[in-house]
XYZ file of C-alpha atoms in Angstrom:
374
model
C 11.087 24.832 -1.309
C 9.150 22.970 1.586
C 5.732 24.647 2.961
C 5.597 25.833 6.247
C 3.442 23.559 8.472
C 0.984 26.353 9.449
C 0.445 26.377 5.707
C -1.042 22.503 5.291
C -3.771 21.340 7.112
C -6.591 18.782 6.166
C -7.670 20.056 2.850
C -4.552 19.996 0.965
C -2.032 17.405 2.651
C -2.421 14.994 -0.289
C -1.596 18.055 -2.703
C 1.928 19.607 -4.053
C 4.093 20.893 -2.155
C 2.546 20.344 0.886
C 2.736 16.098 0.570
C 6.683 16.786 0.829
C 5.742 17.542 4.581
C 2.801 15.743 5.202
C 3.579 12.351 3.708
C 6.114 11.531 7.053
C 3.810 13.536 9.550
C 0.535 12.414 8.536
C -0.477 11.357 12.249
C -0.762 15.743 12.479
C -3.855 15.460 10.393
C -5.748 12.022 10.463
C -5.584 10.167 13.685
C -3.307 7.519 13.274
C -2.726 3.949 15.792
C 0.309 2.867 16.237
C 1.866 -0.346 15.016
C 4.986 -1.105 17.676
C 7.838 -2.878 16.800
C 10.965 -4.007 18.261
C 12.962 -0.731 18.001
C 16.188 -0.819 17.031
C 18.528 2.495 16.376
C 20.101 2.799 12.590
C 21.632 5.059 11.157
C 20.723 5.202 7.342
C 23.520 4.952 4.745
C 23.551 8.108 2.185
C 25.421 7.094 -0.554
C 24.075 4.931 -3.356
C 27.586 3.049 -4.293
C 27.961 1.668 -7.696
C 24.608 2.697 -8.219
C 25.664 6.552 -8.678
C 26.627 6.186 -12.212
C 23.738 3.999 -13.837
C 22.407 6.555 -16.582
C 18.495 6.846 -16.647
C 16.814 8.454 -19.435
C 20.468 9.787 -20.039
C 20.731 10.785 -16.582
C 22.462 9.659 -13.431
C 20.479 7.409 -11.235
C 20.573 10.352 -8.370
C 19.350 12.859 -11.036
C 16.669 11.321 -12.109
C 15.306 10.598 -8.305
C 16.231 14.289 -7.672
C 14.459 15.811 -10.984
C 11.389 13.032 -10.018
C 9.763 13.458 -6.723
C 10.979 10.584 -5.269
C 11.550 10.946 -1.700
C 13.500 8.272 -0.146
C 15.003 4.455 -1.709
C 16.599 1.407 -0.552
C 18.150 -0.848 -2.108
C 18.899 -4.703 -0.936
C 20.199 -6.854 -2.169
C 20.579 -10.870 -0.501
C 19.747 -9.774 2.457
C 21.449 -6.545 3.080
C 21.240 -3.178 2.559
C 24.026 -2.296 0.155
C 22.388 1.264 -1.441
C 19.873 4.679 -0.179
C 19.504 7.944 -1.262
C 16.564 10.168 0.680
C 15.950 14.018 -0.698
C 17.495 16.888 0.931
C 13.669 17.216 2.844
C 13.223 13.853 3.818
C 13.955 11.823 7.061
C 14.839 8.052 6.099
C 14.064 7.785 10.781
C 10.737 9.026 10.134
C 7.409 6.529 8.766
C 6.063 7.649 4.944
C 2.495 7.304 3.780
C 2.527 4.236 2.023
C -1.209 4.657 0.299
C -2.211 1.019 -1.270
C 0.957 -0.660 -0.401
C -0.892 -1.338 3.133
C -2.954 -3.911 1.345
C -0.408 -5.888 0.349
C 1.414 -6.425 4.048
C -2.597 -7.013 5.114
C -2.612 -9.979 2.433
C 0.500 -10.906 4.690
C -1.764 -11.234 8.047
C -4.536 -13.193 6.171
C -2.478 -15.609 4.829
C -0.812 -15.548 8.538
C -4.770 -16.275 10.076
C -5.700 -18.588 8.024
C -3.177 -20.530 8.407
C -4.165 -20.052 11.859
C -7.472 -21.898 11.290
C -8.800 -18.229 12.094
C -11.047 -17.667 8.828
C -10.570 -19.835 5.795
C -10.307 -17.579 2.264
C -14.115 -19.125 1.267
C -15.539 -17.378 4.052
C -18.340 -14.896 3.100
C -17.454 -11.676 4.279
C -20.955 -11.779 6.199
C -20.244 -14.378 8.200
C -17.384 -11.962 9.915
C -19.462 -8.779 9.784
C -22.662 -9.531 9.508
C -23.655 -5.340 9.356
C -23.230 -5.776 5.866
C -25.346 -8.347 4.958
C -27.484 -5.478 2.905
C -24.705 -4.362 0.661
C -22.546 -6.019 -2.501
C -20.163 -7.197 0.590
C -23.319 -9.726 1.384
C -22.090 -12.432 -1.086
C -18.172 -12.034 -2.059
C -15.876 -14.177 -0.168
C -12.261 -13.252 1.612
C -11.094 -14.381 -1.533
C -12.953 -12.101 -3.948
C -11.800 -9.130 -1.254
C -8.083 -9.845 -1.765
C -8.224 -10.542 -5.519
C -9.883 -7.511 -6.235
C -13.023 -9.188 -7.721
C -15.954 -7.974 -5.710
C -18.698 -7.021 -7.787
C -18.697 -3.088 -6.641
C -21.711 0.269 -7.880
C -18.103 2.141 -7.015
C -15.598 4.399 -9.090
C -12.054 4.401 -7.694
C -12.020 8.049 -8.731
C -9.007 9.711 -6.391
C -9.665 13.397 -8.000
C -13.223 13.371 -6.865
C -14.417 16.943 -5.324
C -18.008 15.324 -4.487
C -18.541 12.553 -5.238
C -18.557 8.491 -4.041
C -14.960 8.727 -3.951
C -15.314 12.376 -1.244
C -17.650 10.362 0.517
C -15.418 7.935 1.025
C -12.512 9.624 2.079
C -14.365 11.990 4.379
C -15.256 8.814 6.531
C -11.915 7.812 6.707
C -11.212 11.796 7.967
C -8.449 12.099 5.668
C -11.004 15.098 3.466
C -12.488 17.721 5.934
C -16.047 16.975 6.286
C -18.975 19.172 5.307
C -22.154 20.215 7.068
C -24.211 19.753 4.049
C -23.427 16.112 3.106
C -22.120 14.313 6.781
C -20.548 10.751 6.368
C -20.655 8.062 8.406
C -17.627 6.077 9.535
C -16.243 3.898 7.466
C -18.204 0.414 7.534
C -21.544 2.467 8.109
C -20.810 3.801 4.754
C -19.240 0.581 2.950
C -23.218 -1.081 4.435
C -24.719 1.008 1.782
C -22.596 -0.101 -1.350
C -24.172 -2.127 -4.406
C -23.317 -4.782 -6.303
C -22.337 -3.526 -9.894
C -23.479 -5.435 -13.165
C -21.400 -8.134 -13.158
C -20.912 -11.401 -10.259
C -18.375 -11.418 -8.054
C -15.074 -13.476 -9.017
C -15.707 -13.073 -12.475
C -13.674 -9.636 -12.986
C -10.728 -7.508 -11.805
C -12.134 -4.011 -10.566
C -9.614 -1.966 -7.964
C -11.790 -0.723 -5.775
C -10.311 -0.117 -2.626
C -13.002 -0.683 -0.170
C -12.817 -4.116 -0.816
C -9.065 -3.780 0.866
C -10.972 -2.028 3.859
C -13.295 -4.401 4.405
C -10.533 -7.222 4.170
C -9.326 -5.727 7.092
C -12.635 -5.631 9.350
C -12.835 -9.113 8.351
C -8.786 -10.060 9.966
C -9.720 -8.214 12.993
C -12.979 -9.846 13.438
C -12.057 -13.147 12.654
C -8.792 -12.563 15.520
C -10.098 -10.535 18.250
C -7.985 -8.075 17.358
C -7.283 -4.460 16.934
C -5.298 -4.442 12.744
C -2.058 -2.251 14.854
C -2.196 -5.234 17.280
C -2.259 -7.736 14.573
C 0.391 -6.216 12.552
C 2.628 -5.464 15.623
C 2.693 -9.431 16.941
C 2.287 -11.537 13.832
C 4.395 -9.589 11.303
C 6.409 -6.494 12.828
C 7.972 -7.860 15.831
C 8.592 -11.216 14.161
C 10.172 -9.580 11.231
C 12.198 -7.294 13.137
C 10.963 -4.233 11.721
C 13.594 -0.998 13.374
C 10.606 1.432 13.594
C 7.227 2.057 14.882
C 4.535 1.810 11.856
C 1.509 3.776 11.938
C -2.046 3.382 10.532
C -4.923 5.837 9.881
C -8.555 5.241 11.808
C -11.554 6.756 11.557
C -13.993 7.989 13.628
C -14.620 4.561 15.281
C -11.255 3.358 15.347
C -10.801 1.630 12.480
C -7.906 1.324 10.550
C -7.350 2.148 7.089
C -6.461 -1.554 5.539
C -6.329 -0.572 2.325
C -3.777 2.358 2.182
C -3.683 3.951 5.349
C -0.342 2.681 6.677
C 2.982 4.598 7.200
C 6.547 2.803 7.839
C 10.331 3.879 6.619
C 11.586 2.830 3.572
C 13.863 0.457 5.519
C 11.269 -1.495 6.750
C 9.589 -1.813 3.959
C 13.034 -3.182 2.303
C 12.920 -5.536 5.394
C 9.234 -6.690 4.345
C 9.975 -7.472 1.064
C 13.343 -9.350 1.976
C 10.372 -11.535 3.875
C 8.969 -12.521 0.644
C 12.057 -13.085 -0.987
C 12.579 -15.698 1.764
C 9.264 -17.043 0.979
C 8.144 -16.077 4.605
C 10.817 -16.367 6.644
C 9.422 -18.973 8.568
C 6.839 -15.440 9.680
C 4.381 -15.890 6.757
C 3.187 -19.782 5.941
C 5.446 -20.626 3.070
C 2.208 -22.047 0.638
C 0.876 -18.545 0.814
C 4.200 -17.230 -0.796
C 4.626 -19.963 -3.190
C 0.475 -19.277 -3.695
C 2.097 -15.210 -4.663
C 4.745 -16.100 -7.179
C 2.296 -18.015 -9.050
C -0.121 -15.278 -9.151
C -3.695 -15.087 -10.082
C -6.073 -15.458 -12.430
C -4.979 -14.015 -15.744
C -7.747 -14.469 -18.437
C -9.620 -12.365 -15.043
C -6.387 -9.921 -15.087
C -6.567 -9.592 -18.546
C -10.411 -8.444 -18.537
C -9.591 -5.903 -16.113
C -8.724 -2.624 -16.063
C -5.207 -2.914 -15.099
C -3.724 -4.875 -17.923
C -1.900 -2.203 -19.442
C 0.438 -2.242 -16.657
C 1.220 -5.645 -16.502
C 0.599 -7.183 -19.830
C 1.368 -11.151 -18.864
C 0.905 -10.372 -14.999
C -1.495 -10.788 -12.637
C -3.208 -9.341 -8.913
C -3.430 -12.078 -6.057
C -3.706 -11.620 -2.194
C -3.096 -8.088 -3.021
C -0.105 -8.403 -4.964
C 1.244 -7.861 -8.274
C 2.683 -10.003 -10.202
C 4.630 -9.130 -12.659
C 4.680 -12.152 -15.594
C 8.397 -12.154 -15.925
C 9.696 -13.378 -12.490
C 9.116 -10.147 -9.791
C 5.972 -9.286 -7.387
C 5.742 -6.258 -6.751
C 3.188 -3.592 -4.048
C 2.000 -0.169 -5.268
C 0.435 2.824 -3.657
C -0.592 5.776 -5.860
C 1.943 9.341 -5.719
C 4.729 6.513 -6.616
C 5.452 4.066 -3.592
C 6.632 1.004 -4.773
C 8.331 -2.427 -3.350
C 10.079 -4.715 -5.929
C 10.961 -8.106 -5.297
C 13.392 -9.711 -8.147
C 14.328 -13.794 -6.796
C 16.786 -13.871 -9.600
C 19.484 -11.373 -8.243
C 18.307 -11.256 -4.728
C 17.562 -7.593 -4.944
C 14.607 -5.631 -3.571
C 13.416 -2.263 -3.867
C 12.079 -0.292 -1.869
C 10.869 3.719 -3.258
C 8.488 6.335 -1.908
C 7.634 9.341 -3.566
C 5.404 12.433 -3.768
C 3.650 12.752 -6.901
C 2.190 15.654 -7.620
C -0.947 13.312 -9.472
C -2.192 10.177 -7.382
C -1.883 8.079 -11.250
C 1.230 8.861 -13.352
C 1.351 6.793 -15.716
C 4.288 8.641 -17.796
C 5.920 8.517 -14.034
C 5.125 5.373 -13.175
C 6.462 3.230 -16.260
C 9.727 5.429 -15.197
C 10.397 3.888 -12.301
C 9.831 0.409 -13.524
C 12.266 1.165 -15.891
C 14.422 1.925 -12.848
C 13.344 -0.766 -10.649
C 14.324 -2.799 -13.622
C 17.766 -1.451 -14.555
C 18.711 -1.485 -10.798
C 17.777 -5.667 -10.520
C 20.306 -5.884 -13.672
C 22.834 -3.665 -12.452
C 22.755 -5.209 -9.231
């Protein structure tokens, strides 16, 4: 049963079962900016077709989805949507929060701006954001940020109720502020983060502030706000059918690291753009570089090696090491691109926990099974 709107607020909107509503209504809880599309009417299919009989853990695919906190699934092959599934409470025409898949989308934007000559991947962050010169980011490069190879004295603890991650969440307006410990806007908070024990570019450590700072660098280099850049350079050119949204802090800074909401269908369209080597929108060499992947030795020594033992992380995208690219967000958000079967799969969920290895491994098995079935 879906909770009533009156029972959902800033203190519980990311908790289950409230998230089954709030993940499609983020702008009701957090200030959000619009990423404009060339809006086109469409009628999503409510049909898994031949996939309905696909067995996963002894269950047909629809039963597996219904019992795994999935909200919406879109399967695309050869550029055509061939199957969909949506939970009864999920409106497939409304944008859904994608959390860290936002990073991957902004990674594509970085490639476009670099190709336009507005910055280089070796630029120091402080070149574009001088306010950050007293922090750990001062001598980090954009490439360090894109590959999650910055050295930060910061712990990525999604369940932290009182420490650094809670302060970070309050700076982005995702948690209620506290009178006993007020926090500034995101950028002001980032200027206080100091370096960890290792050098930049030597270790893969997943820390979302790096992606937020990358978004600020892109804005400063281009001289435009992130929602406008995303609209002009990605959303409209790729013919996204629905407006997307991105949350902003108290001074309007966009949450590049995890604040975007889009429809499942438009997420699949974005994956198809990547499968088609940028489709003339993102530079082909940038997409080729994604397929080549990042430094595997640095990945192997990092904090996510168990997920893709043969993989890597590069420009905010995961390379599986087995021929697929994917973008992943907490609470069960996935974009899977498998060129061998010409398949793109977009999945949105509302897992009760931000990280759930059992559910994530089950999703990974499901995505691979669907690709084989296609």
